Amino acid sequence: MQPEAVELIVLAAAALAFAVAFSPRAASRRELLGKGSVGIVGAAAIAAVPTFDLALFVVLALGVVHSVVEGKRPLALRLRGPVVAVTLLALGAVFARVQGPDVLERLAAVGIVAGLAAAVGVLPYLHPIDPEEQLTSSPVVWLAFVGPVLAAVIVERSQSFLPVDAAGAFGALLIGLGLVNVVWGGAAAWLTESEAAAWRYSFVADWGLVLCGLGLIVADGQRAAILVLFSIVLCRLPLCLVSLEAPREKAVTRRPVNLVVAAALAGSAPFAGFAARLLLLRAATQLFWPLAVVLAAGMLLWLPGSLRLGRSLGLPKGRQAVGVALVLAVNVAVGLYPLPLLLAAHL
Amino acid sequence: MVEAAAAFVAWLGASVVVLSDGRRGLALGVALGAAGIAVIALDVAGPIAAGSIALGGLVAAAGRLGSGREGWHIMPAGSTPRLVLCIAAGLLALWVAAGVATGPGAPLRFTAMVVIGLSGARVLGGEDAPVLFTATGLLALSVALAAGTGLNAPEPWPFLAAAILAGSIAWISPRPVRAA
């Protein structure tokens, strides 16, 4: 198993432990543990299987299982994302493996990047959401729980069969798609009416940074990607859970805790997102400095959306207050000293 | 020649899945598709792979016969766009597999591309669980072919995994969606 994938599985397990420990309702805790364990096993299987093609079968199986979990969205909507992802990834693999002109290699890169976007649920393949739906059956599972492992595996395994000439197109497509997601996700998290949709778009914006990091072939880009994935799994996901799990108990407030949470979500210093953004800007500067300017401008879009999402937590009390404090502490620790996280991923 | 005929049968099977709404039509489509894929898998990856695909397709077809809308319902009213899709996808895949790509194995390339594409398109356009799961099962079988593309001696594991997945999916009966 590749080290990044192992690390992301451990992070997902930690996020599940957080959800179980700090969920406000006992019934919800049991359900989270059961369904979350299935997700962890699925993510581990994606990373453990030896080939790209076997990973596609695991994604398909996981997609089918997730689509039949009790939820409010129709089956067709829930199944489409994983099936379209597997379709595009498989077509990409076919194009990469056949002999022929260069255009087939570029089509392979398009298929794999589009398949990755469809699997995770970022633009242009946003999975529809239902604000009333539970987190276990919502698209957030793909965005923040299984998606990070899947992205690490797909990007690493596709290098084994993508021709060298297609690697440039692959990176450029990742960066282009990443920028679109940064801008769209950041603006939509700020402007959309629904709170659940705002959380979803904030994940999309973070994924934009991940895609840019994965597309920048220098080491700092990969390091930035793993740090943003960390902040998705162990910052945004737990805070989203706290915000959405107790809708009747919260009121929109502007207390100091809301500002601190907003700072963590926006990737301000000293949280983990800040280190990720610095590394990403450094990587972009090494490769093509105007890209760093565009990324820096895009990063400003996190501020209004994060302030809104920070306020949506209300005033956490009891068990949830402990959970929020723990998330913030872990993110400060990783933001100040990210080296162990990067070393564990061999980056 | 046998491979070319198998590729045509696989395209026909995928097209029947795209054009059918009834359980018999869907079962026939998945059985035809699996038969075509199995013949190509025999040449590409050997008898274990071919047998797995054939068995998986048979189990998937049997499972589909047990649930879904009664009857055949092949090409119901309003299915002209689906028919155009099947023909266009076949022609496009044929052009790419035989005209754009080079080297031996054109039937394998054609079958992989057209069955993957049509199965994915069926899931995008479908709403009913039996239709969705039939197309997903056929997609699993065709992804195994993608694993065999470009390799001299592919291992049988992807074909076994595809067979298990396709056979299992066809027997799933999802719970109805709760009213909000």
Short mmCIF file of C-alpha atoms in Angstrom, two decimals:
data_model
loop_
_atom_site.label_atom_id
_atom_site.label_comp_id
_atom_site.label_asym_id
_atom_site.label_seq_id
_atom_site.Cartn_x
_atom_site.Cartn_y
_atom_site.Cartn_z
CA MET A 1 0.00 0.00 0.00
CA GLN A 2 1.25 3.48 -0.78
CA PRO A 3 2.11 5.54 2.32
CA GLU A 4 -0.17 8.49 1.50
CA ALA A 5 -3.15 6.14 1.20
CA VAL A 6 -2.33 4.45 4.52
CA GLU A 7 -2.05 7.83 6.21
CA LEU A 8 -5.37 8.97 4.75
CA ILE A 9 -7.08 5.76 5.90
CA VAL A 10 -5.77 6.40 9.43
CA LEU A 11 -7.04 9.99 9.22
CA ALA A 12 -10.45 8.77 8.04
CA ALA A 13 -10.55 6.32 10.94
CA ALA A 14 -9.72 9.19 13.30
CA ALA A 15 -12.53 11.26 11.77
CA LEU A 16 -14.91 8.34 12.30
CA ALA A 17 -13.76 7.99 15.92
CA PHE A 18 -14.39 11.72 16.38
CA ALA A 19 -17.86 11.43 14.86
CA VAL A 20 -18.75 8.49 17.09
CA ALA A 21 -17.35 10.11 20.23
CA PHE A 22 -18.84 13.56 19.77
CA SER A 23 -22.10 12.87 18.00
CA PRO A 24 -24.94 14.26 20.12
CA ARG A 25 -27.28 11.25 19.81
CA ALA A 26 -26.62 7.64 20.84
CA ALA A 27 -28.66 6.24 17.92
CA SER A 28 -26.66 8.36 15.51
CA ARG A 29 -23.41 7.10 17.07
CA ARG A 30 -24.28 3.44 16.44
CA GLU A 31 -25.27 4.17 12.86
CA LEU A 32 -22.14 6.22 12.25
CA LEU A 33 -19.94 3.45 13.61
CA GLY A 34 -21.58 0.74 11.50
CA LYS A 35 -21.72 2.61 8.22
CA GLY A 36 -18.44 4.42 8.78
CA SER A 37 -16.67 1.10 9.36
CA VAL A 38 -17.93 -0.10 5.98
CA GLY A 39 -16.51 3.07 4.44
CA ILE A 40 -13.15 2.53 6.13
CA VAL A 41 -13.02 -1.07 4.92
CA GLY A 42 -13.90 0.09 1.41
CA ALA A 43 -11.23 2.80 1.45
CA ALA A 44 -8.68 0.29 2.74
CA ALA A 45 -9.66 -2.14 -0.03
CA ILE A 46 -9.19 0.58 -2.67
CA ALA A 47 -5.66 1.13 -1.38
CA ALA A 48 -4.86 -2.54 -0.78
CA VAL A 49 -5.74 -4.06 -4.15
CA PRO A 50 -2.67 -4.40 -6.35
CA THR A 51 -3.95 -2.88 -9.61
CA PHE A 52 -5.83 0.15 -10.87
CA ASP A 53 -8.54 -2.04 -12.41
CA LEU A 54 -9.27 -3.92 -9.19
CA ALA A 55 -9.56 -0.55 -7.44
CA LEU A 56 -12.29 0.34 -9.95
CA PHE A 57 -14.26 -2.75 -8.90
CA VAL A 58 -13.97 -1.72 -5.26
CA VAL A 59 -15.21 1.79 -6.13
CA LEU A 60 -18.13 0.29 -8.02
CA ALA A 61 -19.01 -2.06 -5.14
CA LEU A 62 -18.72 0.77 -2.64
CA GLY A 63 -20.89 2.98 -4.85
CA VAL A 64 -23.60 0.32 -5.02
CA VAL A 65 -23.49 -0.23 -1.26
CA HIS A 66 -23.65 3.52 -0.60
CA SER A 67 -26.55 3.91 -3.03
CA VAL A 68 -28.69 1.31 -1.24
CA VAL A 69 -28.02 2.77 2.23
CA GLU A 70 -31.19 4.30 3.56
CA GLY A 71 -31.38 7.93 2.46
CA LYS A 72 -33.58 10.61 0.98
CA ARG A 73 -32.08 11.03 -2.48
CA PRO A 74 -33.32 8.67 -5.22
CA LEU A 75 -31.20 5.62 -5.95
CA ALA A 76 -30.37 6.84 -9.46
CA LEU A 77 -28.85 10.07 -8.13
CA ARG A 78 -26.72 8.26 -5.61
CA LEU A 79 -25.50 5.61 -8.03
CA ARG A 80 -24.66 7.97 -10.88
CA GLY A 81 -21.52 9.50 -9.36
CA PRO A 82 -19.57 6.27 -8.77
CA VAL A 83 -20.79 4.65 -12.01
CA VAL A 84 -19.87 7.66 -14.15
CA ALA A 85 -16.51 7.75 -12.35
CA VAL A 86 -15.78 4.10 -13.08
CA THR A 87 -16.94 4.54 -16.69
CA LEU A 88 -14.61 7.48 -17.27
CA LEU A 89 -11.68 5.92 -15.43
CA ALA A 90 -12.05 2.64 -17.34
CA LEU A 91 -12.25 4.47 -20.67
CA GLY A 92 -9.18 6.48 -19.65
CA ALA A 93 -7.33 3.25 -18.88
CA VAL A 94 -8.31 1.78 -22.27
CA PHE A 95 -7.10 4.88 -24.12
CA ALA A 96 -3.84 4.86 -22.17
CA ARG A 97 -3.12 1.23 -22.98
CA VAL A 98 -3.88 1.10 -26.69
CA GLN A 99 -1.32 1.98 -29.34
CA GLY A 100 -2.08 4.98 -31.49
CA PRO A 101 -1.60 8.71 -32.01
CA ASP A 102 -0.89 11.20 -29.22
CA VAL A 103 -4.53 12.29 -29.08
CA LEU A 104 -5.43 8.94 -27.47
CA GLU A 105 -2.93 9.57 -24.69
CA ARG A 106 -4.47 12.98 -24.07
CA LEU A 107 -7.94 11.44 -24.05
CA ALA A 108 -6.64 8.99 -21.45
CA ALA A 109 -5.57 11.91 -19.25
CA VAL A 110 -8.99 13.56 -19.73
CA GLY A 111 -10.78 10.33 -18.80
CA ILE A 112 -8.79 9.80 -15.62
CA VAL A 113 -9.07 13.40 -14.40
CA ALA A 114 -12.79 13.50 -15.23
CA GLY A 115 -13.28 10.13 -13.52
CA LEU A 116 -11.51 11.37 -10.41
CA ALA A 117 -13.73 14.47 -10.35
CA ALA A 118 -16.85 12.32 -10.76
CA ALA A 119 -15.77 9.91 -8.02
CA VAL A 120 -15.10 12.63 -5.49
CA GLY A 121 -18.06 14.77 -6.57
CA VAL A 122 -16.39 18.03 -7.55
CA LEU A 123 -17.07 20.20 -10.58
CA PRO A 124 -18.17 19.38 -13.21
CA TYR A 125 -19.75 16.34 -11.53
CA LEU A 126 -21.27 17.75 -8.34
CA HIS A 127 -23.36 15.13 -6.58
CA PRO A 128 -26.83 16.53 -5.76
CA ILE A 129 -27.46 16.93 -2.04
CA ASP A 130 -30.51 16.92 0.18
CA PRO A 131 -30.14 19.25 3.19
CA GLU A 132 -32.22 16.88 5.32
CA GLU A 133 -30.15 13.82 4.47
CA GLN A 134 -27.92 12.16 7.05
CA LEU A 135 -24.18 12.48 6.58
CA THR A 136 -23.71 8.72 6.09
CA SER A 137 -25.84 8.65 2.95
CA SER A 138 -24.89 12.10 1.64
CA PRO A 139 -22.22 12.96 -0.98
CA VAL A 140 -19.96 14.16 1.85
CA VAL A 141 -18.93 10.49 2.22
CA TRP A 142 -17.23 10.74 -1.17
CA LEU A 143 -15.95 14.27 -0.65
CA ALA A 144 -14.35 13.81 2.73
CA PHE A 145 -14.20 10.17 3.79
CA VAL A 146 -13.50 7.80 0.90
CA GLY A 147 -12.53 10.45 -1.68
CA PRO A 148 -9.11 11.39 -0.26
CA VAL A 149 -7.89 7.76 -0.32
CA LEU A 150 -9.39 7.25 -3.76
CA ALA A 151 -7.66 10.36 -5.16
CA ALA A 152 -4.29 9.32 -3.78
CA VAL A 153 -4.66 5.82 -5.25
CA ILE A 154 -5.94 6.94 -8.66
CA VAL A 155 -3.23 9.56 -9.16
CA GLU A 156 -0.45 7.19 -8.07
CA ARG A 157 -1.67 4.12 -9.97
CA SER A 158 -2.47 5.98 -13.17
CA GLN A 159 1.19 7.01 -13.40
CA SER A 160 2.02 3.34 -13.99
CA PHE A 161 0.15 3.13 -17.30
CA LEU A 162 -0.13 6.74 -18.49
CA PRO A 163 2.50 7.36 -21.18
CA VAL A 164 5.19 9.89 -20.29
CA ASP A 165 3.89 12.34 -22.89
CA ALA A 166 0.44 12.31 -21.28
CA ALA A 167 1.80 13.20 -17.84
CA GLY A 168 2.03 16.88 -18.76
CA ALA A 169 -1.58 16.93 -19.97
CA PHE A 170 -2.63 15.05 -16.82
CA GLY A 171 -1.00 17.65 -14.56
CA ALA A 172 -2.36 20.58 -16.56
CA LEU A 173 -5.89 19.16 -16.44
CA LEU A 174 -5.66 18.67 -12.67
CA ILE A 175 -4.51 22.25 -12.20
CA GLY A 176 -7.17 23.66 -14.52
CA LEU A 177 -9.95 21.69 -12.86
CA GLY A 178 -8.55 22.62 -9.47
CA LEU A 179 -8.70 26.34 -10.25
CA VAL A 180 -12.30 26.05 -11.44
CA ASN A 181 -13.23 24.30 -8.19
CA VAL A 182 -11.37 26.85 -6.07
CA VAL A 183 -13.25 29.76 -7.62
CA TRP A 184 -16.66 28.10 -7.92
CA GLY A 185 -16.53 26.37 -4.53
CA GLY A 186 -15.30 29.48 -2.71
CA ALA A 187 -17.90 31.77 -4.25
CA ALA A 188 -20.76 29.28 -3.87
CA ALA A 189 -19.93 28.54 -0.20
CA TRP A 190 -20.35 32.25 0.41
CA LEU A 191 -23.41 32.98 -1.75
CA THR A 192 -25.60 29.86 -1.65
CA GLU A 193 -28.71 29.97 0.54
CA SER A 194 -28.65 26.47 1.99
CA GLU A 195 -26.25 25.81 4.82
CA ALA A 196 -25.75 22.18 3.80
CA ALA A 197 -24.93 23.32 0.26
CA ALA A 198 -22.48 25.88 1.66
CA TRP A 199 -20.64 23.12 3.51
CA ARG A 200 -20.59 20.99 0.37
CA TYR A 201 -19.16 23.86 -1.71
CA SER A 202 -16.53 24.51 0.94
CA PHE A 203 -15.37 20.90 0.49
CA VAL A 204 -15.34 21.49 -3.28
CA ALA A 205 -13.13 24.56 -2.85
CA ASP A 206 -10.69 22.60 -0.69
CA TRP A 207 -10.64 19.88 -3.35
CA GLY A 208 -9.66 22.55 -5.85
CA LEU A 209 -6.46 23.10 -3.86
CA VAL A 210 -5.90 19.34 -3.66
CA LEU A 211 -6.22 18.97 -7.44
CA CYS A 212 -3.83 21.89 -8.00
CA GLY A 213 -1.35 20.33 -5.58
CA LEU A 214 -1.55 16.93 -7.25
CA GLY A 215 -1.14 18.54 -10.66
CA LEU A 216 2.00 20.46 -9.66
CA ILE A 217 4.62 17.82 -10.14
CA VAL A 218 7.12 19.34 -7.69
CA ALA A 219 7.42 17.90 -4.17
CA ASP A 220 5.91 20.95 -2.47
CA GLY A 221 2.73 20.47 -4.51
CA GLN A 222 2.34 16.90 -3.29
CA ARG A 223 3.03 18.03 0.29
CA ALA A 224 0.41 20.76 -0.03
CA ALA A 225 -2.12 18.23 -1.37
CA ILE A 226 -1.65 15.87 1.59
CA LEU A 227 -1.98 18.76 4.06
CA VAL A 228 -5.20 19.99 2.42
CA LEU A 229 -6.53 16.42 2.48
CA PHE A 230 -5.66 16.31 6.19
CA SER A 231 -7.60 19.52 6.76
CA ILE A 232 -10.57 18.13 4.80
CA VAL A 233 -10.70 14.90 6.81
CA LEU A 234 -9.77 16.19 10.27
CA CYS A 235 -10.94 19.80 10.22
CA ARG A 236 -13.75 20.48 7.77
CA LEU A 237 -15.49 17.09 8.11
CA PRO A 238 -15.69 17.06 11.94
CA LEU A 239 -16.76 20.71 12.04
CA CYS A 240 -19.36 20.03 9.35
CA LEU A 241 -20.63 17.14 11.44
CA VAL A 242 -20.90 19.33 14.53
CA SER A 243 -22.72 22.00 12.53
CA LEU A 244 -25.20 19.69 10.80
CA GLU A 245 -25.84 17.15 13.53
CA ALA A 246 -27.60 19.46 15.97
CA PRO A 247 -29.57 21.90 13.81
CA ARG A 248 -32.25 22.64 16.40
CA GLU A 249 -29.84 23.43 19.20
CA LYS A 250 -27.80 26.02 17.40
CA ALA A 251 -28.33 29.69 16.71
CA VAL A 252 -26.19 31.81 14.40
CA THR A 253 -23.75 33.65 16.64
CA ARG A 254 -20.63 35.79 16.37
CA ARG A 255 -18.68 34.68 19.39
CA PRO A 256 -14.88 34.30 19.50
CA VAL A 257 -15.19 30.55 18.99
CA ASN A 258 -16.99 31.15 15.69
CA LEU A 259 -14.17 33.40 14.51
CA VAL A 260 -11.55 30.82 15.48
CA VAL A 261 -13.47 28.09 13.65
CA ALA A 262 -13.78 30.39 10.63
CA ALA A 263 -10.03 30.98 10.72
CA ALA A 264 -9.41 27.22 10.77
CA LEU A 265 -11.79 26.67 7.85
CA ALA A 266 -10.24 29.54 5.87
CA GLY A 267 -6.73 28.15 6.29
CA SER A 268 -5.40 31.03 8.38
CA ALA A 269 -2.25 30.79 10.48
CA PRO A 270 -1.51 28.79 12.61
CA PHE A 271 -3.87 26.09 11.35
CA ALA A 272 -2.92 23.23 8.98
CA GLY A 273 -4.58 24.88 6.01
CA PHE A 274 -2.10 27.77 6.21
CA ALA A 275 0.93 25.51 5.85
CA ALA A 276 -0.79 23.80 2.92
CA ARG A 277 -1.46 27.11 1.19
CA LEU A 278 2.12 28.28 1.69
CA LEU A 279 3.48 25.06 0.19
CA LEU A 280 1.05 25.29 -2.71
CA LEU A 281 2.05 28.87 -3.50
CA ARG A 282 5.73 27.90 -3.30
CA ALA A 283 5.17 24.98 -5.66
CA ALA A 284 3.26 27.17 -8.10
CA THR A 285 6.00 29.79 -7.98
CA GLN A 286 8.63 27.15 -8.79
CA LEU A 287 6.65 25.93 -11.79
CA PHE A 288 4.94 29.03 -13.25
CA TRP A 289 4.68 32.14 -11.06
CA PRO A 290 1.45 33.61 -12.59
CA LEU A 291 -0.31 30.48 -11.33
CA ALA A 292 0.68 31.47 -7.78
CA VAL A 293 -0.94 34.87 -8.30
CA VAL A 294 -4.19 33.25 -9.50
CA LEU A 295 -4.13 30.79 -6.59
CA ALA A 296 -3.50 33.55 -4.05
CA ALA A 297 -6.44 35.52 -5.43
CA GLY A 298 -8.61 32.40 -5.31
CA MET A 299 -7.64 31.74 -1.69
CA LEU A 300 -9.21 35.07 -0.68
CA LEU A 301 -12.58 33.56 -1.59
CA TRP A 302 -12.36 31.28 1.46
CA LEU A 303 -12.82 34.19 3.88
CA PRO A 304 -16.53 35.12 3.51
CA GLY A 305 -17.64 31.49 3.17
CA SER A 306 -15.63 30.45 6.21
CA LEU A 307 -17.04 33.27 8.34
CA ARG A 308 -20.51 32.11 7.40
CA LEU A 309 -19.75 28.45 8.16
CA GLY A 310 -18.01 29.36 11.41
CA ARG A 311 -21.12 31.21 12.58
CA SER A 312 -23.29 28.22 11.65
CA LEU A 313 -21.75 26.20 14.49
CA GLY A 314 -23.50 28.41 17.02
CA LEU A 315 -22.13 28.02 20.53
CA PRO A 316 -20.98 24.41 20.95
CA LYS A 317 -21.76 23.02 24.38
CA GLY A 318 -20.74 19.97 26.40
CA ARG A 319 -19.51 17.06 24.33
CA GLN A 320 -19.51 19.09 21.11
CA ALA A 321 -17.45 21.92 22.63
CA VAL A 322 -14.80 19.37 23.60
CA GLY A 323 -14.87 17.99 20.06
CA VAL A 324 -14.45 21.43 18.46
CA ALA A 325 -11.59 22.27 20.83
CA LEU A 326 -9.90 18.97 19.97
CA VAL A 327 -10.21 19.58 16.22
CA LEU A 328 -8.78 23.07 16.54
CA ALA A 329 -5.90 21.84 18.73
CA VAL A 330 -4.96 19.07 16.29
CA ASN A 331 -5.06 21.51 13.38
CA VAL A 332 -2.89 24.03 15.21
CA ALA A 333 -0.39 21.26 16.02
CA VAL A 334 -0.19 20.11 12.40
CA GLY A 335 -0.10 23.69 11.16
CA LEU A 336 2.87 24.52 13.39
CA TYR A 337 4.75 21.27 12.85
CA PRO A 338 3.55 19.38 9.75
CA LEU A 339 6.75 17.36 9.33
CA PRO A 340 5.57 14.12 11.00
CA LEU A 341 2.49 14.07 8.77
CA LEU A 342 4.60 14.60 5.66
CA LEU A 343 7.23 12.05 6.72
CA ALA A 344 4.54 9.44 7.33
CA ALA A 345 3.42 9.96 3.73
CA HIS A 346 7.07 9.72 2.56
CA LEU A 347 6.92 13.29 1.21
CA MET B 1 -13.62 -13.61 -37.33
CA VAL B 2 -14.95 -15.23 -34.14
CA GLU B 3 -13.71 -12.27 -32.11
CA ALA B 4 -15.40 -9.80 -34.46
CA ALA B 5 -18.66 -11.72 -34.12
CA ALA B 6 -18.26 -11.76 -30.32
CA ALA B 7 -17.67 -8.01 -30.31
CA PHE B 8 -20.87 -7.53 -32.31
CA VAL B 9 -22.80 -9.76 -29.86
CA ALA B 10 -21.42 -7.76 -26.93
CA TRP B 11 -22.50 -4.48 -28.58
CA LEU B 12 -25.92 -6.01 -29.27
CA GLY B 13 -26.26 -7.08 -25.63
CA ALA B 14 -25.29 -3.65 -24.32
CA SER B 15 -27.73 -2.07 -26.79
CA VAL B 16 -30.55 -4.34 -25.59
CA VAL B 17 -29.82 -3.24 -22.02
CA VAL B 18 -29.98 0.39 -23.16
CA LEU B 19 -33.21 -0.17 -25.10
CA SER B 20 -35.07 -2.34 -22.56
CA ASP B 21 -37.16 -1.48 -19.55
CA GLY B 22 -38.57 -4.94 -18.76
CA ARG B 23 -36.91 -7.73 -16.82
CA ARG B 24 -36.75 -10.15 -19.75
CA GLY B 25 -35.20 -7.60 -22.07
CA LEU B 26 -32.64 -6.61 -19.46
CA ALA B 27 -31.79 -10.25 -18.71
CA LEU B 28 -31.38 -10.98 -22.42
CA GLY B 29 -29.16 -7.93 -22.82
CA VAL B 30 -26.85 -8.82 -19.96
CA ALA B 31 -26.67 -12.46 -21.10
CA LEU B 32 -25.76 -11.45 -24.67
CA GLY B 33 -23.25 -8.89 -23.45
CA ALA B 34 -21.61 -11.40 -21.10
CA ALA B 35 -21.47 -14.02 -23.86
CA GLY B 36 -19.67 -11.64 -26.21
CA ILE B 37 -17.28 -10.49 -23.50
CA ALA B 38 -16.60 -14.10 -22.44
CA VAL B 39 -15.57 -15.13 -25.96
CA ILE B 40 -13.17 -12.18 -26.18
CA ALA B 41 -11.88 -12.90 -22.67
CA LEU B 42 -11.16 -16.50 -23.73
CA ASP B 43 -8.75 -15.24 -26.35
CA VAL B 44 -7.25 -12.49 -24.17
CA ALA B 45 -6.98 -14.05 -20.72
CA GLY B 46 -7.76 -17.75 -20.99
CA PRO B 47 -10.53 -20.14 -19.97
CA ILE B 48 -10.72 -19.17 -16.27
CA ALA B 49 -11.41 -15.55 -17.17
CA ALA B 50 -13.91 -16.52 -19.87
CA GLY B 51 -15.68 -18.98 -17.60
CA SER B 52 -15.91 -16.41 -14.82
CA ILE B 53 -17.45 -13.84 -17.13
CA ALA B 54 -19.91 -16.36 -18.56
CA LEU B 55 -20.96 -17.54 -15.11
CA GLY B 56 -21.20 -14.01 -13.76
CA GLY B 57 -23.35 -12.98 -16.72
CA LEU B 58 -25.59 -16.01 -16.27
CA VAL B 59 -26.10 -15.30 -12.57
CA ALA B 60 -26.76 -11.64 -13.33
CA ALA B 61 -29.33 -12.55 -16.00
CA ALA B 62 -31.04 -15.03 -13.66
CA GLY B 63 -31.16 -12.44 -10.90
CA ARG B 64 -32.67 -9.89 -13.25
CA LEU B 65 -35.39 -12.32 -14.33
CA GLY B 66 -36.53 -12.44 -10.72
CA SER B 67 -37.21 -8.73 -10.28
CA GLY B 68 -38.13 -5.67 -12.30
CA ARG B 69 -40.92 -4.67 -14.60
CA GLU B 70 -42.79 -7.65 -16.12
CA GLY B 71 -42.18 -8.54 -19.78
CA TRP B 72 -39.67 -7.49 -22.43
CA HIS B 73 -40.35 -3.76 -22.99
CA ILE B 74 -37.67 -3.55 -25.66
CA MET B 75 -37.78 -0.22 -27.50
CA PRO B 76 -40.85 1.23 -25.79
CA ALA B 77 -42.37 4.43 -27.11
CA GLY B 78 -39.95 7.35 -26.88
CA SER B 79 -36.81 5.25 -27.12
CA THR B 80 -35.57 6.69 -30.41
CA PRO B 81 -32.80 8.74 -28.69
CA ARG B 82 -31.58 5.55 -27.03
CA LEU B 83 -31.52 3.76 -30.39
CA VAL B 84 -29.54 6.61 -31.92
CA LEU B 85 -27.15 6.44 -28.94
CA CYS B 86 -26.54 2.72 -29.48
CA ILE B 87 -25.81 3.13 -33.18
CA ALA B 88 -23.68 6.25 -32.72
CA ALA B 89 -21.70 4.70 -29.87
CA GLY B 90 -21.10 1.59 -31.97
CA LEU B 91 -19.87 3.58 -34.95
CA LEU B 92 -17.68 5.85 -32.83
CA ALA B 93 -16.12 2.94 -30.95
CA LEU B 94 -15.57 1.07 -34.22
CA TRP B 95 -13.80 4.08 -35.73
CA VAL B 96 -11.56 4.59 -32.68
CA ALA B 97 -10.82 0.86 -32.17
CA ALA B 98 -10.12 0.00 -35.80
CA GLY B 99 -9.27 3.32 -37.43
CA VAL B 100 -7.53 5.52 -34.87
CA ALA B 101 -5.84 2.96 -32.61
CA THR B 102 -3.24 0.70 -34.14
CA GLY B 103 -1.98 -2.82 -33.47
CA PRO B 104 -3.78 -6.12 -32.97
CA GLY B 105 -6.84 -6.56 -30.74
CA ALA B 106 -9.37 -4.26 -32.43
CA PRO B 107 -12.37 -6.40 -31.30
CA LEU B 108 -11.15 -6.21 -27.69
CA ARG B 109 -10.76 -2.44 -27.89
CA PHE B 110 -14.15 -2.02 -29.56
CA THR B 111 -15.95 -4.22 -27.02
CA ALA B 112 -14.32 -2.56 -24.02
CA MET B 113 -15.11 0.95 -25.25
CA VAL B 114 -18.65 0.39 -26.48
CA VAL B 115 -19.90 -1.72 -23.55
CA ILE B 116 -18.34 0.58 -20.94
CA GLY B 117 -19.81 3.63 -22.69
CA LEU B 118 -23.30 2.22 -23.20
CA SER B 119 -23.52 0.82 -19.66
CA GLY B 120 -22.46 4.14 -18.17
CA ALA B 121 -24.93 5.99 -20.40
CA ARG B 122 -27.74 3.65 -19.31
CA VAL B 123 -27.10 4.46 -15.66
CA LEU B 124 -27.09 8.17 -16.47
CA GLY B 125 -30.44 7.91 -18.24
CA GLY B 126 -32.13 5.31 -16.03
CA GLU B 127 -34.31 5.75 -12.95
CA ASP B 128 -35.54 2.25 -11.98
CA ALA B 129 -33.39 0.10 -9.72
CA PRO B 130 -33.47 -3.04 -11.95
CA VAL B 131 -32.31 -1.02 -14.97
CA LEU B 132 -29.58 0.71 -12.96
CA PHE B 133 -28.26 -2.47 -11.41
CA THR B 134 -28.32 -4.38 -14.70
CA ALA B 135 -26.29 -1.67 -16.41
CA THR B 136 -23.91 -1.50 -13.43
CA GLY B 137 -23.36 -5.26 -13.61
CA LEU B 138 -22.63 -5.09 -17.32
CA LEU B 139 -20.26 -2.21 -16.65
CA ALA B 140 -18.37 -4.38 -14.16
CA LEU B 141 -17.98 -7.14 -16.76
CA SER B 142 -16.69 -4.69 -19.36
CA VAL B 143 -14.23 -3.05 -16.94
CA ALA B 144 -12.54 -6.45 -16.74
CA LEU B 145 -11.93 -6.20 -20.49
CA ALA B 146 -10.38 -2.78 -19.96
CA ALA B 147 -7.95 -4.49 -17.61
CA GLY B 148 -6.96 -6.84 -20.42
CA THR B 149 -6.40 -4.10 -23.00
CA GLY B 150 -2.79 -3.65 -24.02
CA LEU B 151 -1.46 -6.51 -21.91
CA ASN B 152 0.06 -9.67 -23.37
CA ALA B 153 -1.24 -12.09 -20.73
CA PRO B 154 -3.62 -10.41 -18.28
CA GLU B 155 -4.31 -12.17 -15.00
CA PRO B 156 -7.76 -13.67 -14.39
CA TRP B 157 -8.36 -11.72 -11.15
CA PRO B 158 -10.15 -8.74 -12.72
CA PHE B 159 -12.45 -11.12 -14.58
CA LEU B 160 -13.23 -13.06 -11.40
CA ALA B 161 -13.88 -9.83 -9.50
CA ALA B 162 -16.11 -8.57 -12.31
CA ALA B 163 -18.11 -11.80 -12.33
CA ILE B 164 -18.66 -11.74 -8.57
CA LEU B 165 -19.67 -8.09 -8.67
CA ALA B 166 -22.03 -8.44 -11.64
CA GLY B 167 -23.61 -11.59 -10.20
CA SER B 168 -24.15 -9.97 -6.80
CA ILE B 169 -25.49 -6.63 -7.99
CA ALA B 170 -28.31 -8.24 -9.97
CA TRP B 171 -29.80 -9.75 -6.81
CA ILE B 172 -29.96 -6.51 -4.81
CA SER B 173 -33.43 -5.23 -3.93
CA PRO B 174 -33.08 -1.66 -2.67
CA ARG B 175 -35.37 -0.28 -0.02
CA PRO B 176 -37.80 2.34 -1.26
CA VAL B 177 -36.85 5.97 -0.66
CA ARG B 178 -38.56 7.45 2.39
CA ALA B 179 -40.89 10.33 1.83
CA ALA B 180 -39.51 13.60 3.16
#
